[in-house]
Coordinates of N, CA and C in Angstrom, one line a residue:
Chain A
E1 N 0.8 -1.2 0.0 CA 0.0 0.0 0.0 C 0.9 1.3 0.0
V2 N 0.6 2.2 -0.9 CA 1.3 3.4 -0.9 C 1.0 4.3 0.3
Q3 N 2.0 4.8 0.9 CA 1.9 5.7 2.0 C 2.8 6.9 1.8
L4 N 2.2 8.1 2.1 CA 3.0 9.3 2.0 C 2.8 10.1 3.3
V5 N 3.8 10.4 4.0 CA 3.7 11.1 5.3 C 4.5 12.4 5.3
E6 N 3.8 13.5 5.4 CA 4.4 14.8 5.4 C 4.8 15.2 6.8
S7 N 5.7 16.1 6.9 CA 6.1 16.7 8.2 C 6.8 18.0 8.0
G8 N 7.0 18.8 9.1 CA 7.8 20.0 9.0 C 6.9 21.3 9.0
G9 N 5.6 21.1 9.0 CA 4.8 22.3 9.1 C 4.8 23.0 10.4
G10 N 4.2 24.2 10.5 CA 4.2 24.9 11.8 C 3.9 26.3 11.5
L11 N 4.1 27.1 12.6 CA 3.8 28.6 12.6 C 5.2 29.3 12.3
E12 N 5.2 30.1 11.3 CA 6.4 30.9 11.0 C 6.0 32.3 10.6
R13 N 7.0 33.2 10.9 CA 6.7 34.6 10.6 C 7.0 35.0 9.2
P14 N 6.3 36.0 8.6 CA 6.6 36.4 7.3 C 8.1 36.7 7.0
G15 N 8.6 36.3 5.9 CA 10.0 36.5 5.5 C 10.9 35.4 6.0
R16 N 10.4 34.5 6.8 CA 11.3 33.4 7.3 C 11.2 32.2 6.4
S17 N 11.8 31.1 6.8 CA 11.9 29.9 6.0 C 11.3 28.7 6.8
L18 N 10.9 27.7 6.0 CA 10.4 26.5 6.6 C 10.7 25.4 5.6
R19 N 11.0 24.2 6.0 CA 11.3 23.0 5.1 C 10.4 21.9 5.4
L20 N 9.6 21.5 4.4 CA 8.7 20.4 4.5 C 9.4 19.1 4.0
S21 N 9.0 18.0 4.6 CA 9.5 16.7 4.2 C 8.3 15.8 3.9
C22 N 8.5 14.8 3.1 CA 7.5 13.8 2.8 C 8.3 12.5 2.6
V23 N 7.9 11.5 3.3 CA 8.5 10.1 3.2 C 7.5 9.2 2.5
G24 N 7.9 8.5 1.5 CA 7.1 7.6 0.8 C 7.4 6.1 1.1
S25 N 6.4 5.3 1.1 CA 6.6 3.9 1.3 C 5.6 3.1 0.5
G26 N 5.9 1.8 0.3 CA 4.9 1.0 -0.4 C 5.1 1.0 -1.9
F27 N 6.1 1.7 -2.4 CA 6.3 1.8 -3.9 C 7.8 2.1 -4.1
I28 N 8.3 2.0 -5.3 CA 9.7 2.3 -5.6 C 9.8 3.8 -5.9
F29 N 10.2 4.5 -4.9 CA 10.2 5.9 -4.9 C 10.8 6.6 -6.1
D30 N 12.0 6.1 -6.5 CA 12.7 6.7 -7.6 C 12.1 6.4 -9.0
D31 N 11.0 5.7 -9.1 CA 10.4 5.4 -10.3 C 9.4 6.4 -10.7
Y32 N 9.1 7.4 -9.8 CA 7.9 8.2 -10.0 C 8.2 9.7 -9.8
V33 N 7.5 10.5 -10.6 CA 7.5 12.0 -10.3 C 6.7 12.2 -9.0
M34 N 7.1 13.2 -8.3 CA 6.5 13.6 -7.0 C 6.0 15.1 -7.1
H35 N 5.0 15.4 -6.3 CA 4.4 16.7 -6.4 C 4.1 17.3 -5.1
W36 N 4.0 18.6 -5.0 CA 3.4 19.3 -3.9 C 2.2 20.1 -4.3
V37 N 1.1 19.9 -3.5 CA -0.1 20.7 -3.7 C -0.5 21.3 -2.4
R38 N -1.1 22.5 -2.4 CA -1.5 23.1 -1.2 C -3.0 23.5 -1.2
Q39 N -3.5 23.7 0.0 CA -4.9 24.1 0.1 C -5.0 25.1 1.3
A40 N -5.3 26.4 0.9 CA -5.5 27.4 2.0 C -6.8 27.1 2.7
P41 N -6.9 27.5 4.0 CA -8.1 27.2 4.8 C -9.3 27.6 4.1
G42 N -10.2 26.6 3.9 CA -11.5 26.9 3.3 C -11.5 27.1 1.8
R43 N -10.3 26.9 1.2 CA -10.2 27.2 -0.3 C -10.0 25.9 -1.1
G44 N -9.7 26.1 -2.4 CA -9.5 25.0 -3.3 C -8.1 24.5 -3.3
L45 N -7.8 23.6 -4.2 CA -6.5 23.0 -4.3 C -5.7 23.9 -5.3
E46 N -4.4 24.0 -4.9 CA -3.4 24.7 -5.8 C -2.2 23.9 -6.0
W47 N -1.9 23.5 -7.2 CA -0.7 22.8 -7.5 C 0.5 23.7 -7.2
V48 N 1.6 23.2 -6.6 CA 2.7 24.0 -6.2 C 4.0 23.7 -7.0
S49 N 4.3 22.4 -7.1 CA 5.5 22.0 -7.8 C 5.6 20.5 -8.1
S50 N 6.3 20.2 -9.1 CA 6.6 18.8 -9.5 C 8.0 18.6 -9.8
I51 N 8.5 17.4 -9.4 CA 10.0 17.1 -9.6 C 10.1 15.7 -10.3
S52 N 10.9 15.6 -11.3 CA 11.1 14.3 -12.0 C 11.8 13.3 -11.1
W53 N 11.8 12.1 -11.5 CA 12.3 11.0 -10.7 C 13.8 11.2 -10.3
N54 N 14.6 11.9 -11.1 CA 16.0 12.1 -10.8 C 16.3 13.6 -10.4
G55 N 15.3 14.4 -10.3 CA 15.4 15.7 -9.8 C 15.9 16.7 -10.9
N56 N 16.1 16.2 -12.1 CA 16.6 17.0 -13.2 C 15.6 18.0 -13.8
N57 N 14.3 17.6 -13.7 CA 13.3 18.4 -14.3 C 12.3 18.9 -13.1
I58 N 12.1 20.2 -13.0 CA 11.3 20.7 -11.9 C 10.5 21.8 -12.5
V59 N 9.2 21.9 -12.1 CA 8.3 23.0 -12.5 C 7.7 23.6 -11.2
Y60 N 7.5 24.9 -11.2 CA 6.9 25.6 -10.1 C 5.7 26.4 -10.5
A61 N 4.7 26.6 -9.6 CA 3.7 27.5 -9.9 C 4.3 28.9 -9.8
N62 N 3.7 29.8 -10.6 CA 4.2 31.2 -10.6 C 4.2 31.8 -9.2
S63 N 3.2 31.4 -8.4 CA 3.0 32.0 -7.0 C 4.2 31.7 -6.1
V64 N 5.0 30.7 -6.4 CA 6.1 30.3 -5.5 C 7.4 30.3 -6.2
K65 N 7.4 30.5 -7.5 CA 8.7 30.5 -8.3 C 9.6 31.5 -7.7
G66 N 10.9 31.1 -7.5 CA 11.9 32.0 -6.9 C 12.0 32.0 -5.4
R67 N 10.9 31.5 -4.8 CA 10.9 31.4 -3.3 C 11.0 30.0 -2.7
F68 N 10.4 29.1 -3.5 CA 10.3 27.7 -3.0 C 11.3 26.8 -3.8
I69 N 11.9 25.8 -3.2 CA 12.8 24.9 -3.9 C 12.4 23.5 -3.5
V70 N 12.1 22.7 -4.6 CA 11.7 21.3 -4.3 C 13.0 20.4 -4.6
S71 N 13.1 19.4 -3.8 CA 14.2 18.4 -4.0 C 13.8 17.1 -3.6
R72 N 14.6 16.1 -3.8 CA 14.3 14.7 -3.4 C 15.5 14.0 -3.1
D73 N 15.4 13.0 -2.2 CA 16.5 12.1 -1.9 C 16.0 10.7 -2.0
N74 N 16.3 10.1 -3.2 CA 15.7 8.8 -3.5 C 16.2 7.7 -2.6
A75 N 17.4 7.8 -2.1 CA 18.0 6.8 -1.2 C 17.2 6.8 0.1
K76 N 16.5 7.9 0.5 CA 15.7 7.9 1.7 C 14.2 8.0 1.4
S77 N 13.9 7.8 0.1 CA 12.4 7.9 -0.3 C 11.8 9.1 0.2
S78 N 12.5 10.2 0.0 CA 12.0 11.5 0.6 C 11.9 12.6 -0.4
L79 N 10.9 13.4 -0.2 CA 10.7 14.6 -1.0 C 10.7 15.8 0.0
F80 N 11.2 16.9 -0.5 CA 11.3 18.1 0.3 C 10.8 19.3 -0.4
L81 N 10.4 20.3 0.4 CA 10.0 21.6 -0.1 C 10.6 22.7 0.8
Q82 N 11.6 23.4 0.3 CA 12.2 24.5 1.0 C 11.5 25.7 0.7
M83 N 10.8 26.3 1.7 CA 10.0 27.4 1.5 C 10.7 28.7 2.1
N84 N 11.1 29.6 1.3 CA 11.8 30.8 1.7 C 10.9 32.0 1.5
S85 N 11.3 33.1 2.2 CA 10.6 34.4 2.0 C 9.1 34.2 2.2
L86 N 8.7 33.5 3.2 CA 7.3 33.1 3.4 C 6.4 34.4 3.5
R87 N 5.2 34.2 3.0 CA 4.2 35.2 3.0 C 2.9 34.7 3.7
P88 N 2.1 35.6 4.2 CA 0.8 35.1 4.8 C 0.0 34.3 3.8
E89 N 0.0 34.6 2.6 CA -0.8 33.9 1.6 C -0.2 32.5 1.3
D90 N 0.9 32.1 1.9 CA 1.4 30.8 1.8 C 0.8 29.9 2.9
T91 N 0.0 30.4 3.8 CA -0.7 29.7 4.8 C -1.6 28.6 4.1
A92 N -1.4 27.4 4.4 CA -2.1 26.3 3.7 C -1.8 24.9 4.3
L93 N -2.6 24.0 4.0 CA -2.2 22.6 4.2 C -1.4 22.1 3.0
Y94 N -0.3 21.6 3.2 CA 0.6 21.2 2.1 C 0.6 19.7 2.0
Y95 N 0.2 19.2 0.8 CA 0.1 17.8 0.5 C 1.2 17.4 -0.4
C96 N 1.8 16.2 -0.1 CA 2.7 15.5 -1.0 C 1.9 14.5 -1.8
A97 N 2.2 14.4 -3.0 CA 1.4 13.5 -3.9 C 2.3 12.8 -4.9
K98 N 1.9 11.6 -5.3 CA 2.7 10.8 -6.2 C 2.0 10.8 -7.6
G99 N 2.9 10.9 -8.6 CA 2.4 10.7 -9.9 C 2.3 9.2 -10.3
P100 N 1.7 8.9 -11.5 CA 1.5 7.5 -11.8 C 2.7 6.9 -12.6
S101 N 3.7 7.8 -12.9 CA 4.8 7.3 -13.8 C 5.9 8.3 -13.7
A102 N 6.8 8.3 -14.7 CA 7.9 9.2 -14.7 C 7.6 10.4 -15.6
T103 N 6.4 10.6 -16.0 CA 6.0 11.8 -16.8 C 5.8 12.9 -15.8
L104 N 6.4 14.1 -16.1 CA 6.5 15.2 -15.2 C 5.1 15.7 -14.9
M105 N 4.3 16.1 -15.9 CA 3.0 16.6 -15.7 C 2.0 15.5 -15.8
A106 N 1.3 15.2 -14.7 CA 0.4 14.0 -14.7 C -0.6 14.2 -13.6
Y107 N -1.5 13.3 -13.5 CA -2.5 13.3 -12.4 C -1.8 12.7 -11.2
L108 N -2.5 12.8 -10.1 CA -1.9 12.5 -8.8 C -2.7 11.3 -8.2
D109 N -2.0 10.1 -8.2 CA -2.8 8.9 -7.8 C -2.7 8.6 -6.4
S110 N -1.9 9.2 -5.6 CA -1.8 8.9 -4.1 C -1.4 10.2 -3.4
W111 N -2.1 10.5 -2.3 CA -1.8 11.7 -1.6 C -1.5 11.4 -0.1
G112 N -0.7 12.3 0.5 CA -0.5 12.2 2.0 C -1.6 12.9 2.7
Q113 N -1.6 13.0 4.0 CA -2.6 13.7 4.8 C -2.3 15.2 4.9
G114 N -1.1 15.6 4.6 CA -0.9 17.0 4.6 C -0.2 17.5 5.9
T115 N 0.5 18.6 5.8 CA 1.1 19.2 6.9 C 0.8 20.7 6.8
L116 N 0.4 21.3 8.0 CA -0.2 22.7 8.0 C 0.9 23.7 8.2
V117 N 1.0 24.6 7.3 CA 1.9 25.8 7.4 C 1.1 27.0 7.7
T118 N 1.5 27.7 8.7 CA 0.8 29.0 9.0 C 1.8 30.1 9.1
V119 N 1.6 31.1 8.3 CA 2.5 32.3 8.2 C 1.8 33.5 8.8
S120 N 2.3 33.9 9.9 CA 1.7 35.0 10.6 C 2.7 35.7 11.5
S121 N 2.5 37.0 11.7 CA 3.4 37.7 12.7 C 2.7 37.7 14.0
Chain B
D1 N -0.6 30.5 -17.8 CA -1.1 29.2 -17.3 C -2.5 28.9 -17.8
I2 N -2.8 27.6 -17.9 CA -4.1 27.2 -18.4 C -5.1 27.4 -17.2
Q3 N -6.2 28.1 -17.5 CA -7.2 28.3 -16.5 C -8.3 27.3 -16.6
M4 N -8.7 26.7 -15.4 CA -9.8 25.7 -15.4 C -11.0 26.3 -14.6
T5 N -12.2 26.2 -15.2 CA -13.4 26.8 -14.6 C -14.4 25.7 -14.4
Q6 N -14.8 25.4 -13.2 CA -15.9 24.4 -12.9 C -17.2 25.1 -12.7
S7 N -18.3 24.3 -13.1 CA -19.6 24.8 -12.8 C -20.5 23.6 -12.6
P8 N -21.5 23.7 -11.6 CA -21.7 24.9 -10.8 C -20.6 24.9 -9.6
S9 N -20.6 25.9 -8.8 CA -19.7 25.9 -7.7 C -20.4 25.1 -6.5
T10 N -21.7 25.1 -6.5 CA -22.4 24.3 -5.5 C -23.6 23.7 -6.2
L11 N -23.9 22.4 -5.8 CA -24.9 21.7 -6.4 C -25.7 21.0 -5.3
S12 N -27.0 21.2 -5.2 CA -27.9 20.5 -4.2 C -28.6 19.4 -4.8
A13 N -28.5 18.2 -4.2 CA -29.0 17.0 -4.8 C -29.5 16.0 -3.7
S14 N -30.2 15.0 -4.1 CA -30.7 14.0 -3.2 C -30.1 12.7 -3.5
V15 N -30.1 11.8 -2.5 CA -29.6 10.4 -2.7 C -30.4 9.8 -3.8
G16 N -29.7 9.2 -4.7 CA -30.3 8.6 -5.9 C -30.3 9.4 -7.1
D17 N -30.0 10.7 -7.0 CA -30.0 11.6 -8.2 C -28.8 11.3 -9.1
R18 N -28.9 11.7 -10.3 CA -27.8 11.7 -11.3 C -27.4 13.1 -11.4
V19 N -26.1 13.4 -11.2 CA -25.6 14.8 -11.3 C -24.4 14.9 -12.2
S20 N -24.2 16.1 -12.8 CA -23.1 16.3 -13.6 C -22.4 17.6 -13.3
I21 N -21.1 17.6 -13.3 CA -20.2 18.8 -13.1 C -19.4 19.0 -14.4
T22 N -19.3 20.3 -14.7 CA -18.6 20.6 -15.9 C -17.3 21.3 -15.6
C23 N -16.3 21.1 -16.4 CA -15.0 21.7 -16.2 C -14.5 22.2 -17.6
R24 N -14.2 23.5 -17.7 CA -13.8 24.1 -19.0 C -12.4 24.6 -18.9
A25 N -11.6 24.4 -19.9 CA -10.3 24.9 -20.0 C -10.3 26.1 -20.9
N26 N -9.4 27.0 -20.7 CA -9.3 28.2 -21.6 C -8.5 28.0 -22.8
Q27 N -7.9 26.8 -23.0 CA -7.3 26.3 -24.2 C -7.3 24.8 -24.2
S28 N -7.1 24.2 -25.4 CA -7.2 22.8 -25.5 C -6.2 22.1 -24.6
I29 N -6.7 21.1 -23.9 CA -5.8 20.2 -23.1 C -5.9 18.7 -23.5
N30 N -6.5 18.5 -24.7 CA -6.6 17.2 -25.2 C -7.5 16.4 -24.3
I31 N -6.9 15.3 -23.7 CA -7.6 14.5 -22.7 C -6.9 14.5 -21.4
W32 N -6.0 15.4 -21.2 CA -5.2 15.4 -20.0 C -5.9 16.1 -18.8
L33 N -7.0 15.4 -18.3 CA -7.8 15.9 -17.3 C -8.1 14.8 -16.3
A34 N -8.0 15.2 -15.0 CA -8.4 14.2 -13.9 C -9.4 14.9 -13.0
W35 N -10.2 14.0 -12.3 CA -11.2 14.4 -11.4 C -10.8 13.8 -10.0
Y36 N -11.0 14.6 -8.9 CA -10.8 14.2 -7.6 C -12.0 14.5 -6.7
Q37 N -12.1 13.6 -5.7 CA -13.2 13.8 -4.6 C -12.5 14.2 -3.3
Q38 N -13.0 15.2 -2.6 CA -12.4 15.5 -1.3 C -13.6 15.6 -0.3
T39 N -13.5 14.8 0.7 CA -14.5 14.9 1.8 C -13.9 15.8 2.9
A40 N -14.7 16.3 3.8 CA -14.2 17.2 4.8 C -13.1 16.7 5.7
G41 N -12.0 17.4 5.7 CA -10.9 17.0 6.6 C -10.0 15.9 6.0
K42 N -10.3 15.5 4.8 CA -9.5 14.4 4.2 C -8.7 14.9 3.0
A43 N -7.7 14.1 2.6 CA -7.0 14.4 1.4 C -7.8 14.1 0.2
P44 N -7.6 14.7 -0.9 CA -8.3 14.4 -2.2 C -8.0 12.9 -2.6
K45 N -9.0 12.4 -3.3 CA -8.8 11.0 -3.9 C -9.0 11.1 -5.4
L46 N -8.2 10.4 -6.1 CA -8.3 10.4 -7.6 C -9.5 9.5 -7.9
L47 N -10.4 10.0 -8.8 CA -11.5 9.3 -9.3 C -11.3 8.8 -10.8
I48 N -10.9 9.8 -11.6 CA -10.8 9.6 -13.0 C -9.6 10.3 -13.6
Y49 N -8.9 9.7 -14.5 CA -7.8 10.3 -15.2 C -7.9 10.1 -16.7
R50 N -7.1 10.9 -17.4 CA -7.2 10.9 -18.9 C -8.7 11.1 -19.3
A51 N -9.3 12.0 -18.7 CA -10.7 12.4 -19.0 C -11.8 11.4 -18.7
S52 N -11.5 10.1 -19.0 CA -12.6 9.1 -18.9 C -12.2 7.8 -18.3
N53 N -11.0 7.7 -17.8 CA -10.5 6.4 -17.3 C -10.8 6.4 -15.8
L54 N -11.5 5.4 -15.4 CA -11.9 5.2 -14.0 C -10.7 4.6 -13.2
K55 N -10.3 5.2 -12.1 CA -9.3 4.6 -11.3 C -9.7 3.2 -10.7
S56 N -8.9 2.3 -10.7 CA -9.2 1.0 -10.2 C -9.7 1.1 -8.8
G57 N -10.9 0.4 -8.5 CA -11.5 0.5 -7.2 C -12.5 1.5 -7.0
V58 N -12.6 2.5 -7.9 CA -13.6 3.5 -7.8 C -14.9 3.0 -8.4
S59 N -16.0 3.4 -7.7 CA -17.3 2.9 -8.1 C -17.6 3.3 -9.6
S60 N -18.3 2.4 -10.3 CA -18.7 2.7 -11.7 C -19.8 3.7 -11.8
R61 N -20.3 4.2 -10.6 CA -21.3 5.3 -10.7 C -20.7 6.6 -11.1
F62 N -19.3 6.6 -11.1 CA -18.6 7.8 -11.5 C -18.2 7.6 -13.0
S63 N -18.4 8.6 -13.8 CA -17.9 8.5 -15.2 C -17.5 9.9 -15.6
G64 N -16.5 9.9 -16.5 CA -16.0 11.2 -17.1 C -16.0 11.1 -18.6
S65 N -16.2 12.3 -19.2 CA -16.2 12.5 -20.6 C -15.6 13.8 -21.0
G66 N -15.4 13.9 -22.3 CA -14.9 15.2 -22.9 C -13.5 15.1 -23.4
S67 N -13.2 16.2 -24.2 CA -11.9 16.3 -24.7 C -11.7 17.8 -25.2
G68 N -10.5 18.2 -25.4 CA -10.3 19.6 -25.8 C -10.4 20.6 -24.7
T69 N -11.6 21.3 -24.6 CA -11.8 22.3 -23.6 C -12.9 22.1 -22.7
E70 N -13.8 21.1 -23.0 CA -14.9 20.9 -22.1 C -15.0 19.4 -21.7
F71 N -15.2 19.3 -20.3 CA -15.2 18.0 -19.7 C -16.4 17.9 -18.7
T72 N -16.8 16.6 -18.5 CA -18.0 16.4 -17.6 C -17.7 15.2 -16.6
L73 N -18.0 15.4 -15.4 CA -18.0 14.3 -14.4 C -19.5 14.0 -14.1
T74 N -19.9 12.8 -14.2 CA -21.2 12.4 -13.9 C -21.3 11.4 -12.8
I75 N -22.1 11.6 -11.9 CA -22.3 10.6 -10.8 C -23.8 10.1 -10.9
S76 N -23.9 8.8 -11.2 CA -25.2 8.2 -11.3 C -25.6 7.5 -10.1
G77 N -26.8 8.0 -9.5 CA -27.3 7.4 -8.3 C -26.5 7.8 -7.1
L78 N -26.6 9.1 -6.7 CA -25.8 9.6 -5.6 C -26.0 8.8 -4.4
Q79 N -24.9 8.5 -3.7 CA -24.9 7.8 -2.4 C -24.5 8.8 -1.3
P80 N -24.8 8.5 -0.1 CA -24.4 9.4 1.0 C -22.9 9.8 1.0
D81 N -22.0 8.9 0.7 CA -20.6 9.1 0.7 C -20.2 10.1 -0.4
D82 N -21.1 10.3 -1.4 CA -20.7 11.1 -2.5 C -20.9 12.6 -2.3
F83 N -21.5 13.0 -1.1 CA -21.6 14.4 -0.8 C -20.3 14.9 -0.4
A84 N -19.6 15.6 -1.3 CA -18.2 16.0 -1.1 C -17.9 17.2 -2.1
T85 N -16.7 17.6 -2.1 CA -16.2 18.6 -3.1 C -15.4 17.9 -4.2
Y86 N -15.7 18.3 -5.4 CA -15.0 17.6 -6.5 C -14.2 18.7 -7.3
Y87 N -13.0 18.3 -7.7 CA -12.0 19.1 -8.4 C -11.6 18.5 -9.7
C88 N -11.5 19.3 -10.7 CA -10.8 18.9 -11.9 C -9.4 19.4 -11.9
Q89 N -8.5 18.7 -12.6 CA -7.1 19.1 -12.7 C -6.6 18.9 -14.2
Q90 N -6.0 19.9 -14.8 CA -5.4 19.7 -16.1 C -3.9 19.4 -15.9
Y91 N -3.4 18.5 -16.8 CA -2.0 18.2 -16.7 C -1.4 18.1 -18.1
N92 N -1.7 19.2 -18.9 CA -1.3 19.2 -20.3 C 0.1 19.8 -20.3
G93 N 1.1 18.9 -20.0 CA 2.5 19.4 -20.0 C 2.9 19.9 -21.4
P94 N 4.0 20.8 -21.4 CA 4.8 21.2 -20.3 C 4.2 22.3 -19.5
S95 N 3.0 22.8 -19.8 CA 2.4 23.8 -18.9 C 2.2 23.4 -17.5
P96 N 2.4 24.3 -16.5 CA 2.1 23.9 -15.2 C 0.7 23.4 -15.0
S97 N 0.6 22.5 -14.1 CA -0.8 21.9 -13.8 C -1.6 22.9 -13.1
T98 N -2.9 22.8 -13.3 CA -3.8 23.7 -12.6 C -5.1 23.0 -12.2
F99 N -5.8 23.4 -11.1 CA -7.0 22.8 -10.7 C -8.2 23.8 -10.9
G100 N -9.4 23.2 -11.1 CA -10.6 24.0 -11.1 C -10.8 24.5 -9.6
Q101 N -11.8 25.4 -9.4 CA -12.0 25.9 -8.1 C -12.8 25.0 -7.2
G102 N -13.4 24.0 -7.8 CA -14.1 23.0 -7.0 C -15.6 23.1 -7.1
T103 N -16.3 22.0 -6.9 CA -17.8 22.0 -6.9 C -18.2 21.2 -5.7
K104 N -19.0 21.8 -4.8 CA -19.5 21.1 -3.6 C -20.9 20.6 -3.9
I105 N -21.0 19.3 -3.6 CA -22.3 18.6 -3.8 C -22.9 18.5 -2.4
E106 N -24.1 19.2 -2.2 CA -24.7 19.3 -0.9 C -26.0 18.4 -0.9
I107 N -26.4 18.1 0.3 CA -27.7 17.3 0.4 C -28.9 18.3 0.3
K108 N -29.8 18.0 -0.6 CA -31.0 18.9 -0.8 C -31.9 18.8 0.4

């Protein structure tokens, strides 16, 4: 069974940084593209970033480009999201999700339960 | 970026009803569209991918159709567990992926 477990969320002040992690199990981690999706309180889903199986191809939403950095460590079946220059509008539940293959842009066939990030002074 | 617009935003229905949700893209995305269900406090679940392919294990009451810029999710015979929020997602690479704003199905 595929499992994705996010961690690293919390309360942080505007302008500061936070690093999210996601550990995958139940599948061969380095065979798949991985994604981050966020959901602000009471709002819809927003795709944030996608990273290829080897980390060589990465895409970001315009809203986070230049501030967030996605990476992965296949040896540890882990996905990361380094969030810099945080803004109040980054407040959201951040989901880690798995793609169905090595294709960068794809649907998301498994999701974690999310980790909550709150940006406030 | 490709913009996705869902309608309606809210839909009131009864158990047993057949309902449809529409998702429109502002440019052609071929068949690169997925549908998700999200119940309160839970992570989204994939229902349909490639516009009309049902994910294994998902009830056949759910069906998807469309191509190009207009897509439909249909639920035949609403069940109590189906009262949830539904999202479409386009993944027409290399464009960044985007979601629709969601459609909430409420009990009438």
